């Protein structure tokens, strides 16, 4: 484990002071087997989980002195006397209890109530306090299923009552009672937050924050900016960032090999470029070169928008490994993408006299054997391929740098297998999907980050328009005119085959329709085709033997045909924002002006309309990613299952990016000044890691 060697992992056993919070949920009052099962549906199995299950809303209750002062509809608390019970006249009808206070009447309505319960809760002639929503029914005030029935001497319900998310058979009363008991169990703990930060932000102590978050006095206390909630969110984010900082430090301390290039090969490639690299590309290469020259293993994420020039940065980085006397490998998730990388790298590598080869799962026979033999002999300097590059039998002479493209499509185990192919090679991970800063810090906080936020010169802006699919004939006619002028175009559909269950256009059907109109100029590409057929269609399109490529989202990433200038996306409203941006990025890659047409099916939902509007307004992938995050949430944007994105109970990644950045800075600063976590604050942080269950994350992430 990361910390075992350094003596800075959380204690081997959970601190006894936390034991009461990690008991079973059914040890809380009012939580029986059924309630425990319902709590489990909310991901709650212990008192500790209940502490962080905060109210999501609140009910304002007005204390009303006289029934005559009620203003239906409103939620009110009133004192009344029970006048009479009216039993249901027939099955399925409600019990009615008529109450009065001399200034007016109020009818309490109960469905499925038992006579014994009604008579015991609301005895005839007795005064009682009832609270709930009062509405008018046939001109008479009534309250259906009061929230509270109390005796006049009982404590009244609060003026603002918290409302918790529920599941199964849970009631508000059950959750509130469990929360109160869990708060009673919460021990006073030494504070893990930096005192200066806590004072500056005006945050309360941990136990005070818990009590306040569960007892809001008004809507302002439910806000993300409420001091109690902000402090609890920060605790979560800080614990997560501490874990990432520990893992990052462990990786940085892991012995690597210094790979120092002399710049000779890079200079030859740069001289062969039609225009100079952007400042962002130069900065990224400098950062990577510095990492590779250090004695520690590099673990860096290169993040760039569509068309920002990641491939050039990858090549220049791989050339550092070659200049240092070693080899590099570039692994892509699909064969199409691997071949695209090869096509982009080979001419530039040739200019520097560097040999590049391809290896995919489809390669067989003598050709494959020759590639493997040359690779092992060091005759191949850069290998490009799919997951085939880390299979048994693939041996490098001296692997110095592994570059992984679209890393989220590869698991941790696959990255480790690739890393094991060399003697402690450096690792560069690339993603073409711009990730909002808060998500990048949450998901990749253990990595160093390089961002490409400029586009190379010569790239033309893409004109984006949206049309209803009812104008399909006009679209096809305009496409006909463009193809006559030798244009090349993509036509993207959301499905491969027609489906009765889903009302979306299928690529197969659209291909047949366009083929009938344009003949042999049309090709089809989708993920279910045999790789040979897919490659042949792509090759025809890239070479100009075909002018129109009908495809699914298999072309979303990496496909690079600079001559393609038209992108039609059918049923555009069914795609996510980031996906639409990636698809649009398949055009505008050459020097000719390009266009993207978003075809939508009416009526458009409000969310669909907003997505298309954002695409028309902006081509900035990072702004689009932020909008996507705001609209869809963190898990949907990245894909929680594959990303390992943490699930926070209190913190909101979409709206608390500033807190995440603050937590990251704080965690790194603490490890600089207290590397053993041995100070008073360091020991408090160890307790926090146990409380937030980051002990498990430390063990898991040290393998990544």
XYZ file of C-alpha atoms in Angstrom:
704
model
C 0.000 0.000 0.000
C 1.116 3.559 -0.747
C 1.635 4.591 2.814
C 2.918 1.381 4.410
C 6.447 2.060 3.224
C 6.305 5.648 4.395
C 4.521 5.052 7.677
C 1.732 7.451 6.720
C -1.236 5.226 6.035
C -4.247 5.523 8.306
C -3.911 3.359 11.444
C -4.150 -0.367 10.805
C -7.456 -0.510 12.676
C -10.278 1.998 12.742
C -9.951 4.353 15.746
C -12.237 3.147 18.576
C -13.756 6.636 18.835
C -15.433 5.967 15.459
C -16.797 2.504 16.357
C -20.330 3.753 17.252
C -20.675 5.328 13.793
C -19.784 2.079 12.018
C -22.314 -0.140 13.796
C -25.271 -1.511 11.818
C -28.067 0.928 10.931
C -30.588 -1.147 12.890
C -28.796 -0.217 16.136
C -30.404 3.231 15.744
C -33.767 3.772 17.490
C -36.778 3.171 15.282
C -34.776 1.308 12.623
C -36.042 -2.260 12.390
C -35.369 -4.826 9.698
C -37.794 -3.217 7.221
C -36.454 0.292 7.735
C -32.869 -1.005 7.495
C -33.744 -2.580 4.138
C -35.212 0.726 2.939
C -32.162 2.638 4.182
C -29.998 0.218 2.190
C -31.866 1.376 -0.917
C -30.353 4.819 -0.239
C -26.868 3.375 0.229
C -27.140 3.718 4.012
C -26.020 0.817 6.187
C -24.488 2.502 9.271
C -25.024 5.550 11.500
C -22.067 7.191 9.709
C -24.041 7.103 6.444
C -27.087 8.638 8.135
C -24.935 11.592 9.263
C -24.244 12.501 5.641
C -27.805 11.895 4.413
C -28.848 15.529 4.585
C -32.291 17.089 4.068
C -32.964 18.002 0.452
C -35.868 20.373 1.111
C -37.858 21.930 3.933
C -41.423 22.761 4.921
C -42.309 26.140 6.415
C -45.025 25.754 9.088
C -46.981 28.775 10.270
C -48.269 28.708 13.818
C -51.884 29.957 13.576
C -53.631 31.174 16.751
C -57.235 30.795 15.431
C -58.800 28.663 12.694
C -60.409 31.849 11.407
C -56.882 33.114 10.549
C -56.001 30.185 8.245
C -55.061 31.103 4.652
C -55.491 27.881 2.633
C -53.584 26.447 0.925
C -50.811 26.612 3.530
C -48.937 24.367 5.936
C -50.009 25.391 9.410
C -49.965 24.338 13.074
C -53.231 24.894 14.981
C -54.763 23.967 18.359
C -58.269 22.492 18.066
C -60.813 20.443 20.004
C -62.117 17.174 18.545
C -65.862 17.535 17.962
C -66.911 14.312 16.244
C -65.707 11.229 14.325
C -67.365 10.323 11.028
C -66.725 6.691 10.113
C -66.407 5.821 6.406
C -69.834 5.180 4.842
C -68.392 2.459 2.618
C -65.159 0.591 1.949
C -62.435 2.790 0.499
C -63.901 6.027 1.889
C -61.870 8.015 4.465
C -62.395 8.636 8.173
C -63.231 12.263 8.918
C -62.586 13.964 12.237
C -64.318 17.328 12.663
C -62.473 19.781 14.928
C -63.204 23.341 16.058
C -61.786 26.167 18.149
C -64.881 28.346 18.312
C -63.770 30.623 15.442
C -64.024 28.022 12.710
C -63.980 24.328 11.820
C -61.264 22.022 10.406
C -61.843 18.492 9.082
C -59.011 15.983 9.428
C -59.094 13.268 6.715
C -57.549 9.790 7.068
C -57.510 7.037 4.437
C -57.162 3.386 5.536
C -57.235 4.353 9.219
C -58.418 1.956 11.980
C -61.128 3.051 14.395
C -59.026 2.179 17.448
C -56.141 4.349 16.182
C -58.422 7.314 15.398
C -60.054 7.160 18.839
C -56.742 6.865 20.692
C -55.003 9.639 18.744
C -57.952 12.051 18.611
C -60.260 11.412 21.614
C -63.637 13.144 21.458
C -63.829 16.413 23.358
C -60.055 16.641 23.847
C -57.856 19.533 22.707
C -54.894 18.657 20.431
C -52.313 20.316 18.217
C -52.325 19.315 14.544
C -49.934 20.395 11.812
C -50.110 19.770 8.084
C -51.259 21.177 4.768
C -54.617 22.943 4.969
C -56.686 23.106 1.770
C -60.244 24.069 0.888
C -62.619 21.305 -0.208
C -66.155 22.402 -1.139
C -65.404 25.651 0.661
C -64.450 23.906 3.935
C -60.956 23.747 5.441
C -59.504 20.269 5.625
C -56.166 18.626 6.439
C -55.423 15.213 4.855
C -53.200 13.010 7.035
C -51.723 15.602 9.405
C -47.922 15.460 9.653
C -48.119 15.874 13.438
C -50.790 15.118 16.070
C -49.625 16.370 19.486
C -50.956 17.118 22.955
C -51.084 20.826 23.915
C -48.078 20.407 26.269
C -45.830 18.662 23.693
C -43.014 20.559 21.981
C -44.496 22.047 18.783
C -43.087 21.095 15.361
C -40.376 23.455 14.107
C -41.334 26.488 12.058
C -39.111 25.073 9.290
C -39.003 21.298 9.107
C -36.375 19.371 7.123
C -37.484 16.985 4.382
C -35.207 14.000 3.697
C -34.956 11.892 0.532
C -36.855 8.647 1.206
C -36.951 5.106 -0.152
C -39.046 2.007 0.482
C -41.158 2.216 3.635
C -39.182 5.051 5.249
C -41.051 8.030 6.677
C -39.734 11.493 7.456
C -40.148 10.752 11.146
C -38.073 7.555 10.955
C -35.213 9.289 9.136
C -35.278 12.353 11.389
C -35.185 10.159 14.501
C -32.311 8.076 13.086
C -30.408 11.242 12.147
C -30.829 12.714 15.637
C -29.530 9.488 17.201
C -26.584 9.349 14.780
C -25.667 12.949 15.635
C -25.747 12.024 19.351
C -23.228 9.263 18.570
C -20.915 11.579 16.616
C -17.844 12.137 18.797
C -16.093 15.475 19.172
C -13.012 14.993 16.982
C -9.835 17.072 16.642
C -10.312 19.301 13.592
C -8.567 18.254 10.393
C -9.215 21.532 8.600
C -6.418 24.096 8.520
C -7.314 26.609 11.292
C -6.577 29.633 9.082
C -8.831 28.277 6.311
C -11.610 27.432 8.765
C -11.470 30.896 10.289
C -11.343 32.648 6.912
C -14.387 30.738 5.611
C -16.336 31.019 8.862
C -16.952 27.276 9.063
C -18.287 25.616 12.252
C -16.769 22.609 14.049
C -17.612 19.188 12.615
C -20.292 18.197 15.151
C -21.817 21.703 15.067
C -21.964 21.507 11.272
C -23.725 18.129 11.395
C -26.341 19.372 13.861
C -26.965 22.544 11.838
C -27.190 20.722 8.491
C -29.863 18.392 9.895
C -31.825 21.232 11.534
C -32.199 23.963 8.910
C -34.031 27.067 10.119
C -34.975 28.224 6.618
C -34.295 27.665 2.914
C -30.945 29.485 3.237
C -29.637 26.607 5.396
C -30.290 24.134 2.552
C -28.065 26.100 0.179
C -24.707 24.716 -0.928
C -23.256 27.982 0.395
C -24.607 27.504 3.927
C -21.514 27.347 6.204
C -22.481 23.980 7.752
C -23.064 22.288 4.392
C -19.974 23.850 2.813
C -17.812 22.595 5.660
C -19.182 19.035 5.379
C -18.703 19.101 1.597
C -15.141 20.264 2.096
C -14.496 17.382 4.512
C -15.493 14.911 1.781
C -13.465 16.618 -0.930
C -10.425 17.072 1.304
C -10.402 13.386 2.323
C -10.628 12.398 -1.344
C -7.850 14.779 -2.359
C -5.647 13.577 0.530
C -5.964 10.059 -0.847
C -5.071 11.197 -4.361
C -2.145 13.238 -3.019
C -0.796 10.184 -1.164
C -1.088 8.019 -4.255
C 0.450 10.705 -6.440
C 3.383 11.117 -4.084
C 3.903 7.375 -3.914
C 3.966 7.208 -7.712
C 6.324 10.158 -7.982
C 8.665 8.538 -5.482
C 8.562 5.265 -7.369
C 11.925 4.838 -9.016
C 11.853 5.581 -12.716
C 14.502 6.050 -15.369
C 15.657 9.405 -16.581
C 15.078 9.724 -20.336
C 16.879 12.809 -21.592
C 16.656 13.591 -25.294
C 19.039 15.773 -27.246
C 16.241 17.367 -29.298
C 17.746 16.207 -32.612
C 14.757 14.137 -33.828
C 12.201 16.627 -32.521
C 13.906 19.423 -34.452
C 13.660 17.426 -37.683
C 9.941 16.809 -37.159
C 9.246 20.445 -36.292
C 11.082 21.535 -39.435
C 8.778 19.310 -41.511
C 5.565 20.857 -40.124
C 3.532 23.262 -42.303
C 3.234 25.629 -39.308
C 4.829 25.920 -35.870
C 3.287 24.252 -32.810
C 1.022 26.340 -30.577
C 2.241 27.757 -27.283
C 0.071 25.163 -25.506
C 1.703 22.316 -27.445
C 5.194 23.639 -26.661
C 4.310 24.026 -22.986
C 2.928 20.458 -22.797
C 6.057 18.999 -24.451
C 8.289 20.938 -22.034
C 6.322 19.594 -19.052
C 6.549 16.032 -20.382
C 10.268 16.370 -21.178
C 10.959 17.600 -17.627
C 9.034 14.642 -16.171
C 10.872 12.147 -18.387
C 14.256 13.642 -17.463
C 13.573 13.194 -13.734
C 14.475 9.968 -11.906
C 10.801 9.419 -11.007
C 8.159 7.732 -13.165
C 5.973 10.157 -15.063
C 2.218 9.830 -14.658
C 0.709 12.678 -16.675
C -2.687 13.367 -18.275
C -2.723 15.292 -21.563
C -6.130 16.824 -22.071
C -7.075 18.677 -25.229
C -10.068 19.821 -27.187
C -10.979 18.514 -30.631
C -8.260 19.525 -33.086
C -5.885 20.903 -30.446
C -2.970 18.790 -31.675
C -2.550 16.010 -29.095
C -1.073 13.673 -31.724
C 1.872 16.003 -32.350
C 2.516 16.293 -28.599
C 2.393 12.493 -28.335
C 4.885 12.093 -31.207
C 7.330 14.663 -29.803
C 7.101 12.919 -26.410
C 7.753 9.512 -28.001
C 10.749 10.990 -29.816
C 12.266 11.969 -26.449
C 12.263 8.249 -25.574
C 13.886 7.430 -28.948
C 16.479 10.199 -28.566
C 17.362 8.715 -25.168
C 18.087 5.377 -26.856
C 14.771 3.710 -26.073
C 11.371 2.964 -27.595
C 7.837 4.260 -27.237
C 4.371 2.771 -27.634
C 1.041 4.452 -28.414
C -2.027 2.381 -27.465
C -5.478 3.264 -28.836
C -8.837 1.664 -27.925
C -9.935 0.765 -31.472
C -8.288 -0.382 -34.658
C -9.705 2.570 -36.584
C -8.087 4.962 -34.118
C -4.787 3.038 -34.100
C -4.624 3.198 -37.902
C -5.459 6.910 -37.852
C -2.587 7.505 -35.426
C -0.236 5.538 -37.645
C -1.290 7.556 -40.701
C -0.692 10.818 -38.815
C 2.640 9.818 -37.222
C 4.344 7.948 -40.065
C 5.096 10.889 -42.455
C 6.506 13.000 -39.619
C 8.497 10.083 -38.184
C 9.905 9.425 -41.662
C 11.202 12.991 -41.734
C 13.287 12.156 -38.662
C 14.333 8.706 -39.854
C 12.311 7.039 -37.101
C 10.635 3.685 -37.766
C 6.974 3.354 -36.724
C 5.031 0.067 -36.906
C 1.434 -1.051 -36.264
C 0.254 -4.011 -34.200
C -3.427 -4.946 -33.838
C -5.278 -8.069 -32.800
C -6.018 -8.789 -36.449
C -2.358 -9.072 -37.459
C -1.325 -12.673 -38.115
C 1.400 -14.694 -39.755
C 4.779 -13.608 -41.061
C 4.025 -9.911 -40.951
C 3.227 -10.035 -37.243
C 6.245 -12.236 -36.505
C 8.534 -9.774 -38.292
C 7.119 -6.800 -36.316
C 7.641 -8.681 -33.015
C 11.200 -9.671 -33.969
C 12.129 -6.115 -35.010
C 10.524 -4.696 -31.879
C 12.527 -7.017 -29.618
C 15.710 -6.145 -31.539
C 15.112 -2.408 -31.111
C 14.696 -1.852 -34.871
C 11.198 -0.435 -34.356
C 11.360 2.835 -32.469
C 7.639 3.529 -31.979
C 4.874 0.909 -31.872
C 1.269 1.959 -32.481
C -1.524 -0.468 -31.737
C -4.606 -1.609 -29.872
C -4.712 -3.707 -26.684
C -2.622 -6.202 -28.706
C 0.506 -4.239 -27.704
C 0.474 -5.584 -24.131
C -0.336 -9.204 -24.982
C 2.147 -12.000 -24.098
C 4.828 -12.383 -26.731
C 5.136 -8.625 -27.347
C 8.662 -7.809 -26.127
C 10.355 -4.408 -26.330
C 14.102 -3.924 -26.442
C 13.888 -0.855 -24.157
C 10.428 0.663 -23.603
C 10.807 4.170 -22.129
C 7.374 5.785 -22.723
C 3.851 4.372 -22.950
C 1.165 6.702 -24.330
C -2.445 5.650 -23.811
C -5.120 7.380 -25.892
C -8.708 7.702 -24.684
C -7.610 6.232 -21.361
C -11.143 5.858 -19.935
C -11.696 2.922 -22.309
C -8.884 0.959 -20.669
C -8.982 -0.546 -17.180
C -6.318 -0.166 -14.496
C -5.167 -3.768 -15.061
C -4.553 -3.092 -18.773
C -2.524 0.030 -17.992
C -0.436 -1.965 -15.510
C 0.177 -4.711 -18.092
C 1.405 -2.121 -20.572
C 3.622 -0.522 -17.915
C 5.128 -3.946 -17.163
C 6.364 -4.238 -20.775
C 9.381 -2.083 -19.997
C 11.743 -1.230 -17.171
C 9.654 1.327 -15.264
C 8.497 3.274 -18.355
C 6.958 6.730 -18.057
C 3.196 6.942 -18.631
C 1.351 9.600 -20.644
C -2.413 9.327 -20.789
C -4.427 11.320 -23.366
C -8.096 12.194 -23.595
C -9.816 14.013 -26.436
C -12.831 14.782 -24.264
C -12.389 18.103 -22.470
C -13.114 17.436 -18.806
C -14.320 20.264 -16.538
C -11.673 21.218 -13.990
C -13.666 19.936 -11.002
C -14.036 16.496 -12.596
C -10.403 16.426 -13.700
C -9.364 17.091 -10.095
C -11.746 14.428 -8.784
C -10.874 11.751 -11.312
C -7.241 12.484 -12.135
C -6.046 14.338 -9.044
C -3.244 11.796 -8.619
C -1.830 12.731 -12.035
C -0.022 15.787 -13.309
C -2.115 17.636 -15.860
C -1.207 19.244 -19.198
C -3.966 21.065 -21.057
C -4.047 21.991 -24.753
C -6.369 24.976 -24.903
C -5.401 26.394 -28.314
C -5.979 25.215 -31.860
C -3.203 25.094 -34.479
C -3.251 27.900 -37.084
C -5.024 27.205 -40.335
C -8.039 25.499 -38.723
C -11.281 26.960 -40.072
C -14.253 27.641 -37.781
C -17.143 25.225 -38.307
C -20.510 26.791 -39.165
C -23.129 24.961 -37.081
C -26.853 25.064 -37.883
C -29.913 23.145 -36.702
C -32.939 22.058 -38.759
C -36.016 19.890 -38.094
C -35.859 16.507 -39.845
C -39.095 17.429 -41.617
C -36.825 19.294 -44.053
C -34.926 16.139 -44.984
C -35.543 16.618 -48.732
C -33.913 20.078 -48.629
C -30.918 18.641 -46.731
C -30.390 15.830 -49.245
C -30.693 18.278 -52.150
C -28.040 20.576 -50.618
C -25.839 17.555 -49.977
C -26.229 16.512 -53.626
C -24.982 19.929 -54.744
C -21.989 19.722 -52.377
C -21.013 16.217 -53.525
C -21.189 17.411 -57.111
C -18.464 19.914 -56.115
C -16.387 16.924 -54.855
C -17.071 17.618 -51.175
C -16.792 14.800 -48.652
C -19.380 14.401 -45.883
C -20.251 12.346 -42.805
C -23.836 11.407 -41.962
C -24.138 10.151 -38.372
C -27.104 8.151 -37.062
C -27.797 7.115 -33.449
C -28.445 3.379 -34.042
C -27.145 0.551 -36.223
C -30.489 -1.163 -36.914
C -34.118 -0.099 -36.775
C -35.742 -0.856 -33.430
C -39.415 -1.059 -32.535
C -38.589 -0.094 -28.962
C -36.686 3.077 -29.825
C -37.876 5.716 -32.259
C -34.446 6.664 -33.636
C -33.009 6.517 -37.131
C -30.823 3.510 -37.925
C -27.590 3.782 -39.876
C -28.456 0.743 -42.017
C -31.756 2.263 -43.175
C -30.244 5.708 -43.810
C -27.387 4.097 -45.761
C -29.846 2.284 -48.023
C -31.813 5.488 -48.668
C -28.710 7.583 -49.444
C -27.172 4.800 -51.528
C -30.320 4.777 -53.660
C -29.799 8.501 -54.278
C -25.997 8.765 -54.573
C -24.961 5.272 -55.684
C -21.419 4.014 -55.183
C -20.259 7.278 -53.600
C -21.708 6.137 -50.213
C -20.110 3.849 -47.607
C -21.310 2.560 -44.232
C -19.322 2.210 -41.000
C -20.537 0.937 -37.622
C -19.127 -1.008 -34.697
C -20.883 -4.303 -35.492
C -19.274 -4.673 -38.928
C -16.297 -7.023 -39.476
C -13.104 -4.980 -38.974
C -11.981 -5.652 -42.561
C -15.198 -4.186 -44.008
C -15.021 -1.204 -41.660
C -11.389 -0.478 -42.563
C -12.138 -0.800 -46.282
C -15.019 1.692 -46.040
C -12.855 4.131 -44.052
C -9.988 3.751 -46.541
C -12.320 4.453 -49.481
C -13.598 7.597 -47.768
C -10.121 8.813 -46.784
C -8.822 8.232 -50.340
C -11.805 9.961 -51.973
C -13.145 6.819 -53.647
C -16.269 7.473 -51.571
C -17.668 10.913 -50.754
C -20.343 10.177 -48.177
C -19.751 8.090 -45.050
C -22.853 6.980 -43.128
C -21.814 6.021 -39.622
C -22.718 5.570 -35.984
C -20.684 7.178 -33.200
C -17.833 4.764 -33.985
C -16.276 7.785 -35.749
C -16.658 10.005 -32.667
C -12.982 9.998 -31.727
C -9.775 10.025 -33.715
C -11.066 9.765 -37.279
C -9.008 12.237 -39.285
C -9.927 12.989 -42.905
C -8.919 16.627 -43.533
C -10.831 16.692 -46.859
C -14.173 16.056 -45.088
C -16.025 19.370 -44.661
C -19.660 18.430 -43.958
C -21.085 16.721 -40.881
C -24.791 15.823 -40.690
C -25.951 14.481 -37.306
C -29.404 12.947 -37.435
C -31.601 12.997 -34.300
C -29.001 15.313 -32.773
C -31.207 15.876 -29.732
C -30.584 12.258 -28.642
C -26.813 12.792 -28.218
C -24.987 14.338 -25.282
C -23.324 17.725 -25.649
C -19.766 16.422 -25.426
C -20.552 13.698 -27.969
C -22.020 16.220 -30.420
C -18.900 18.359 -30.011
C -16.644 15.358 -30.688
C -18.624 14.393 -33.790
C -18.527 17.953 -35.089
C -14.759 17.858 -34.611
C -14.424 15.275 -37.410
C -14.727 18.193 -39.870
C -12.837 21.486 -39.897
C -9.542 19.572 -39.829
C -8.222 20.947 -43.114
C -7.940 24.421 -44.609
C -11.395 24.484 -46.285
C -14.440 25.949 -44.524
C -16.664 23.317 -42.907
C -20.233 22.988 -41.703
C -22.158 20.881 -39.211
C -25.910 20.329 -39.530
C -27.839 19.196 -36.456
C -31.047 17.469 -37.599
C -33.606 17.220 -34.807
C -37.004 15.596 -34.432
C -39.855 17.798 -33.233
C -41.096 18.505 -30.646
C -37.808 19.324 -28.902
C -37.576 19.092 -25.116
C -36.252 22.135 -23.263
C -32.996 20.264 -22.521
C -32.651 19.220 -26.174
C -33.230 22.785 -27.344
C -30.611 24.096 -24.900
C -28.023 21.513 -26.016
C -28.408 22.455 -29.678
C -28.266 26.164 -28.842
C -25.005 25.734 -26.901
C -23.493 23.872 -29.881
C -24.506 26.680 -32.235
C -23.098 29.335 -29.891
C -19.708 27.824 -29.048
C -16.927 25.600 -30.358
C -14.931 25.769 -27.102
C -14.841 22.186 -25.852
C -14.096 23.202 -22.264
C -17.073 25.570 -22.109
C -19.262 22.886 -23.688
C -17.992 20.347 -21.130
C -18.915 22.716 -18.270
C -22.419 23.153 -19.730
C -22.724 19.383 -20.173
C -21.750 18.906 -16.538
C -24.313 21.476 -15.394
C -27.055 19.793 -17.445
C -26.335 16.110 -16.874
C -24.272 15.697 -13.718
C -20.840 14.282 -13.109
C -21.580 10.559 -13.431
C -23.267 10.902 -16.808
C -20.608 13.162 -18.271
C -17.705 10.814 -17.671
C -19.535 7.523 -17.155
C -19.206 6.715 -13.476
C -18.835 2.955 -13.879
C -15.762 3.198 -16.054
C -14.208 6.304 -14.535
C -14.073 5.402 -10.866
C -15.477 8.875 -10.201
C -16.109 9.148 -6.456
C -19.651 9.355 -5.150
C -19.999 12.220 -2.726
C -22.937 12.394 -0.331
C -22.721 16.095 0.487
C -20.360 17.699 -2.030
C -21.660 18.703 -5.456
C -18.950 18.439 -8.131
C -20.936 20.498 -10.606
C -21.332 23.518 -8.351
C -18.444 23.266 -5.906
C -15.452 23.133 -8.222
C -13.851 25.925 -6.183
C -13.971 23.747 -3.056
C -12.374 20.837 -4.923
C -9.492 23.044 -6.072
C -9.081 24.392 -2.526
C -9.047 20.846 -1.102
C -6.417 19.739 -3.597
C -4.142 22.657 -2.751
C -4.617 22.067 0.994
C -3.894 18.327 0.741
C -0.688 18.827 -1.225
C 0.488 21.632 1.099
C -0.113 19.451 4.176
C 1.953 16.587 2.752
C 4.764 19.025 1.982
C 4.935 20.284 5.581
C 3.911 17.071 7.371
C 4.942 14.134 5.133
C 4.361 11.547 7.888
C 0.995 13.017 8.995
C 2.531 13.038 12.472
C 1.445 16.498 13.662
C -1.768 17.089 15.625
C -3.504 18.040 12.398
C -1.918 15.105 10.576
C -3.331 12.665 13.130
C -6.745 14.335 12.815
C -6.532 13.825 9.040
C -5.855 10.113 9.607
C -9.121 9.963 11.554
C -10.897 11.775 8.717
C -9.598 9.203 6.215
C -11.105 6.432 8.332
C -14.360 8.355 8.775
C -14.653 8.893 4.996
C -13.566 5.301 4.265
C -10.602 6.478 2.239
C -8.556 3.700 3.822
C -10.166 1.427 1.242
C -9.521 3.925 -1.549
C -5.853 4.159 -0.609
C -5.436 0.409 -1.020
C -7.352 0.324 -4.283
C -5.754 3.339 -5.846
C -2.209 2.331 -5.034
C -2.722 -0.398 -7.662
C -3.700 2.138 -10.323
